[in-house]
Amino acid sequence: MLAQSTSDRIINAAIELISEKGYKAATTKAIAQLAGVNEVTLFRHFGNKHGILKAIVQKFSYGPHLQKVMHEKVVWDVEIDLYNFSIEYQSYIMSIKDFVLIGFKEADAFPEINEEIANVPLFIKNELIDYFREMKRKRKIIDINIEATAMALIAINFGHFISRARLGDQVTELTTDQLIKTSVTIFSRGLTL
């Protein structure tokens, strides 16, 4: 088994403490102690607690992963592309659901969490805007507000995630795949010429 780098130990300790005790209680001193380093080492690697938060968000950011999917798997068929994007989004965001839910729990008390977390959907929104702009240029979708279209797709996917993450199958026993296929079919048919 490979030893974790000092940075990874600090990040993992911060995640553990934030999960258990909340962001405020996860002091740099407590994080350093749990990581087995001194506080000066923590500051040298991340500068401050906000720097650790940025590193955590980057570590769990699904933006670069989804960007890769969108660039490598795109076939310029809106239904296929949006299905692939949505399935990848659901798979990845469910794999980090505890982190996302921590963000919701802590965001009101600490605006810096909101600021960092907002960068992720902003990144995805911009990728979707580029995709929809190109689809519009290729005349494969109708003339529509592409930012609103990107936000609508994000909202559909995030709604499915929140329902599953918080309520499991209490609302529906449909699988994520069934929900995504139906949503994407309806969504893409509203966009096509």
Tab-separated table of N, CA and C in Angstrom, residues 51-122:
chain	number	residue	atom	x	y	z
A	51	GLY	N	-7.830	27.571	2.022
A	51	GLY	CA	-7.020	26.857	1.029
A	51	GLY	C	-7.279	25.362	1.054
A	52	ILE	N	-7.494	24.819	2.251
A	52	ILE	CA	-7.842	23.396	2.369
A	52	ILE	C	-9.205	23.158	1.734
A	53	LEU	N	-10.142	24.054	2.012
A	53	LEU	CA	-11.483	23.927	1.433
A	53	LEU	C	-11.418	23.928	-0.092
A	54	LYS	N	-10.633	24.826	-0.662
A	54	LYS	CA	-10.477	24.874	-2.121
A	54	LYS	C	-9.925	23.548	-2.644
A	55	ALA	N	-8.948	22.991	-1.935
A	55	ALA	CA	-8.346	21.716	-2.353
A	55	ALA	C	-9.363	20.585	-2.281
A	56	ILE	N	-10.212	20.605	-1.260
A	56	ILE	CA	-11.257	19.582	-1.132
A	56	ILE	C	-12.228	19.689	-2.297
A	57	VAL	N	-12.677	20.896	-2.592
A	57	VAL	CA	-13.619	21.094	-3.706
A	57	VAL	C	-12.991	20.633	-5.012
A	58	GLN	N	-11.722	20.962	-5.232
A	58	GLN	CA	-11.044	20.528	-6.452
A	58	GLN	C	-10.931	19.005	-6.506
A	59	LYS	N	-10.650	18.400	-5.382
A	59	LYS	CA	-10.506	16.941	-5.344
A	59	LYS	C	-11.811	16.245	-5.727
A	60	PHE	N	-12.923	16.818	-5.291
A	60	PHE	CA	-14.204	16.184	-5.544
A	60	PHE	C	-14.970	16.806	-6.700
A	61	SER	N	-14.346	17.713	-7.409
A	61	SER	CA	-15.027	18.383	-8.509
A	61	SER	C	-15.304	17.402	-9.635
A	62	TYR	N	-16.562	17.373	-10.059
A	62	TYR	CA	-16.927	16.503	-11.175
A	62	TYR	C	-16.829	17.232	-12.496
A	63	GLY	N	-16.502	18.509	-12.476
A	63	GLY	CA	-16.397	19.271	-13.711
A	63	GLY	C	-15.394	18.712	-14.700
A	64	PRO	N	-14.130	18.543	-14.322
A	64	PRO	CA	-13.154	18.015	-15.286
A	64	PRO	C	-13.535	16.630	-15.813
A	65	HIS	N	-14.101	15.789	-14.959
A	65	HIS	CA	-14.534	14.459	-15.401
A	65	HIS	C	-15.634	14.595	-16.447
A	66	LEU	N	-16.623	15.432	-16.180
A	66	LEU	CA	-17.716	15.608	-17.129
A	66	LEU	C	-17.243	16.299	-18.406
A	67	GLN	N	-16.285	17.189	-18.280
A	67	GLN	CA	-15.731	17.836	-19.467
A	67	GLN	C	-15.108	16.784	-20.379
A	68	LYS	N	-14.375	15.856	-19.788
A	68	LYS	CA	-13.745	14.789	-20.564
A	68	LYS	C	-14.804	13.943	-21.265
A	69	VAL	N	-15.866	13.579	-20.541
A	69	VAL	CA	-16.953	12.791	-21.124
A	69	VAL	C	-17.585	13.549	-22.285
A	70	MET	N	-17.846	14.834	-22.059
A	70	MET	CA	-18.507	15.626	-23.098
A	70	MET	C	-17.638	15.763	-24.341
A	71	HIS	N	-16.350	15.815	-24.173
A	71	HIS	CA	-15.466	15.981	-25.327
A	71	HIS	C	-15.170	14.649	-26.018
A	72	GLU	N	-15.060	13.583	-25.268
A	72	GLU	CA	-14.687	12.296	-25.857
A	72	GLU	C	-15.870	11.491	-26.370
A	73	LYS	N	-17.022	11.635	-25.726
A	73	LYS	CA	-18.166	10.805	-26.096
A	73	LYS	C	-19.208	11.528	-26.944
A	74	VAL	N	-18.989	12.791	-27.233
A	74	VAL	CA	-19.989	13.537	-27.976
A	74	VAL	C	-20.120	12.987	-29.405
A	75	VAL	N	-21.370	12.784	-29.819
A	75	VAL	CA	-21.655	12.290	-31.177
A	75	VAL	C	-22.535	13.269	-31.937
A	76	TRP	N	-22.838	14.414	-31.331
A	76	TRP	CA	-23.651	15.479	-31.914
A	76	TRP	C	-25.073	15.026	-32.212
A	77	ASP	N	-25.556	14.116	-31.376
A	77	ASP	CA	-26.975	13.741	-31.347
A	77	ASP	C	-27.444	14.145	-29.962
A	78	VAL	N	-28.340	15.127	-29.885
A	78	VAL	CA	-28.679	15.740	-28.606
A	78	VAL	C	-29.191	14.718	-27.592
A	79	GLU	N	-30.005	13.770	-28.008
A	79	GLU	CA	-30.547	12.802	-27.051
A	79	GLU	C	-29.457	11.875	-26.513
A	80	ILE	N	-28.605	11.390	-27.384
A	80	ILE	CA	-27.518	10.501	-26.961
A	80	ILE	C	-26.518	11.262	-26.084
A	81	ASP	N	-26.138	12.451	-26.518
A	81	ASP	CA	-25.149	13.228	-25.770
A	81	ASP	C	-25.657	13.615	-24.387
A	82	LEU	N	-26.904	14.066	-24.309
A	82	LEU	CA	-27.442	14.478	-23.006
A	82	LEU	C	-27.671	13.278	-22.094
A	83	TYR	N	-28.003	12.143	-22.674
A	83	TYR	CA	-28.122	10.919	-21.866
A	83	TYR	C	-26.757	10.548	-21.289
A	84	ASN	N	-25.721	10.530	-22.130
A	84	ASN	CA	-24.371	10.180	-21.655
A	84	ASN	C	-23.901	11.150	-20.577
A	85	PHE	N	-24.111	12.437	-20.806
A	85	PHE	CA	-23.742	13.438	-19.815
A	85	PHE	C	-24.478	13.184	-18.498
A	86	SER	N	-25.789	12.974	-18.586
A	86	SER	CA	-26.616	12.817	-17.384
A	86	SER	C	-26.258	11.561	-16.601
A	87	ILE	N	-26.011	10.472	-17.294
A	87	ILE	CA	-25.628	9.223	-16.613
A	87	ILE	C	-24.285	9.404	-15.904
A	88	GLU	N	-23.326	10.014	-16.575
A	88	GLU	CA	-22.022	10.264	-15.949
A	88	GLU	C	-22.169	11.199	-14.758
A	89	TYR	N	-22.976	12.231	-14.906
A	89	TYR	CA	-23.220	13.181	-13.825
A	89	TYR	C	-23.790	12.452	-12.616
A	90	GLN	N	-24.821	11.645	-12.834
A	90	GLN	CA	-25.458	10.922	-11.728
A	90	GLN	C	-24.487	9.963	-11.053
A	91	SER	N	-23.744	9.237	-11.845
A	91	SER	CA	-22.791	8.274	-11.294
A	91	SER	C	-21.746	8.975	-10.433
A	92	TYR	N	-21.202	10.052	-10.946
A	92	TYR	CA	-20.144	10.731	-10.210
A	92	TYR	C	-20.670	11.449	-8.977
A	93	ILE	N	-21.767	12.178	-9.115
A	93	ILE	CA	-22.249	12.959	-7.975
A	93	ILE	C	-22.738	12.038	-6.855
A	94	MET	N	-23.271	10.872	-7.204
A	94	MET	CA	-23.668	9.919	-6.153
A	94	MET	C	-22.430	9.361	-5.445
A	95	SER	N	-21.313	9.262	-6.160
A	95	SER	CA	-20.094	8.740	-5.525
A	95	SER	C	-19.522	9.732	-4.505
A	96	ILE	N	-19.905	11.001	-4.602
A	96	ILE	CA	-19.418	12.015	-3.657
A	96	ILE	C	-20.579	12.652	-2.895
A	97	LYS	N	-21.681	11.934	-2.791
A	97	LYS	CA	-22.897	12.522	-2.214
A	97	LYS	C	-22.682	13.029	-0.788
A	98	ASP	N	-21.895	12.339	0.019
A	98	ASP	CA	-21.670	12.804	1.391
A	98	ASP	C	-21.007	14.173	1.399
A	99	PHE	N	-20.043	14.365	0.521
A	99	PHE	CA	-19.369	15.658	0.416
A	99	PHE	C	-20.351	16.743	-0.020
A	100	VAL	N	-21.194	16.454	-1.004
A	100	VAL	CA	-22.167	17.433	-1.499
A	100	VAL	C	-23.157	17.796	-0.396
A	101	LEU	N	-23.619	16.800	0.337
A	101	LEU	CA	-24.579	17.059	1.407
A	101	LEU	C	-23.944	17.849	2.555
A	102	ILE	N	-22.667	17.616	2.832
A	102	ILE	CA	-21.943	18.419	3.827
A	102	ILE	C	-21.941	19.879	3.373
A	103	GLY	N	-21.715	20.086	2.092
A	103	GLY	CA	-21.714	21.441	1.551
A	103	GLY	C	-23.024	22.158	1.801
A	104	PHE	N	-24.138	21.440	1.638
A	104	PHE	CA	-25.449	22.043	1.907
A	104	PHE	C	-25.609	22.368	3.384
A	105	LYS	N	-25.191	21.443	4.215
A	105	LYS	CA	-25.354	21.606	5.657
A	105	LYS	C	-24.557	22.802	6.172
A	106	GLU	N	-23.399	23.021	5.634
A	106	GLU	CA	-22.488	24.036	6.151
A	106	GLU	C	-22.528	25.363	5.397
A	107	ALA	N	-23.114	25.400	4.225
A	107	ALA	CA	-22.995	26.564	3.351
A	107	ALA	C	-23.580	27.845	3.932
A	108	ASP	N	-24.699	27.767	4.632
A	108	ASP	CA	-25.310	28.984	5.169
A	108	ASP	C	-24.424	29.662	6.206
A	109	ALA	N	-23.773	28.879	6.999
A	109	ALA	CA	-22.936	29.444	8.060
A	109	ALA	C	-21.605	29.973	7.529
A	110	PHE	N	-21.142	29.442	6.406
A	110	PHE	CA	-19.827	29.806	5.895
A	110	PHE	C	-19.901	30.085	4.397
A	111	PRO	N	-20.069	31.350	4.021
A	111	PRO	CA	-20.226	31.710	2.610
A	111	PRO	C	-19.072	31.251	1.728
A	112	GLU	N	-17.884	31.095	2.317
A	112	GLU	CA	-16.754	30.651	1.492
A	112	GLU	C	-16.980	29.250	0.928
A	113	ILE	N	-17.767	28.424	1.616
A	113	ILE	CA	-18.097	27.105	1.080
A	113	ILE	C	-18.963	27.267	-0.165
A	114	ASN	N	-19.980	28.127	-0.082
A	114	ASN	CA	-20.834	28.390	-1.246
A	114	ASN	C	-20.021	28.900	-2.423
A	115	GLU	N	-19.115	29.826	-2.144
A	115	GLU	CA	-18.299	30.392	-3.216
A	115	GLU	C	-17.509	29.310	-3.945
A	116	GLU	N	-16.893	28.427	-3.187
A	116	GLU	CA	-16.098	27.365	-3.808
A	116	GLU	C	-16.982	26.344	-4.523
A	117	ILE	N	-18.060	25.936	-3.885
A	117	ILE	CA	-18.933	24.928	-4.487
A	117	ILE	C	-19.616	25.468	-5.740
A	118	ALA	N	-19.924	26.756	-5.786
A	118	ALA	CA	-20.576	27.357	-6.955
A	118	ALA	C	-19.717	27.273	-8.205
A	119	ASN	N	-18.401	27.176	-8.036
A	119	ASN	CA	-17.528	27.077	-9.204
A	119	ASN	C	-17.768	25.798	-9.992
A	120	VAL	N	-18.232	24.734	-9.341
A	120	VAL	CA	-18.421	23.455	-10.027
A	120	VAL	C	-19.585	23.524	-11.014
A	121	PRO	N	-20.822	23.883	-10.569
A	121	PRO	CA	-21.895	23.970	-11.562
A	121	PRO	C	-21.661	25.079	-12.593
A	122	LEU	N	-20.923	26.123	-12.218
A	122	LEU	CA	-20.592	27.170	-13.175
A	122	LEU	C	-19.731	26.593	-14.300
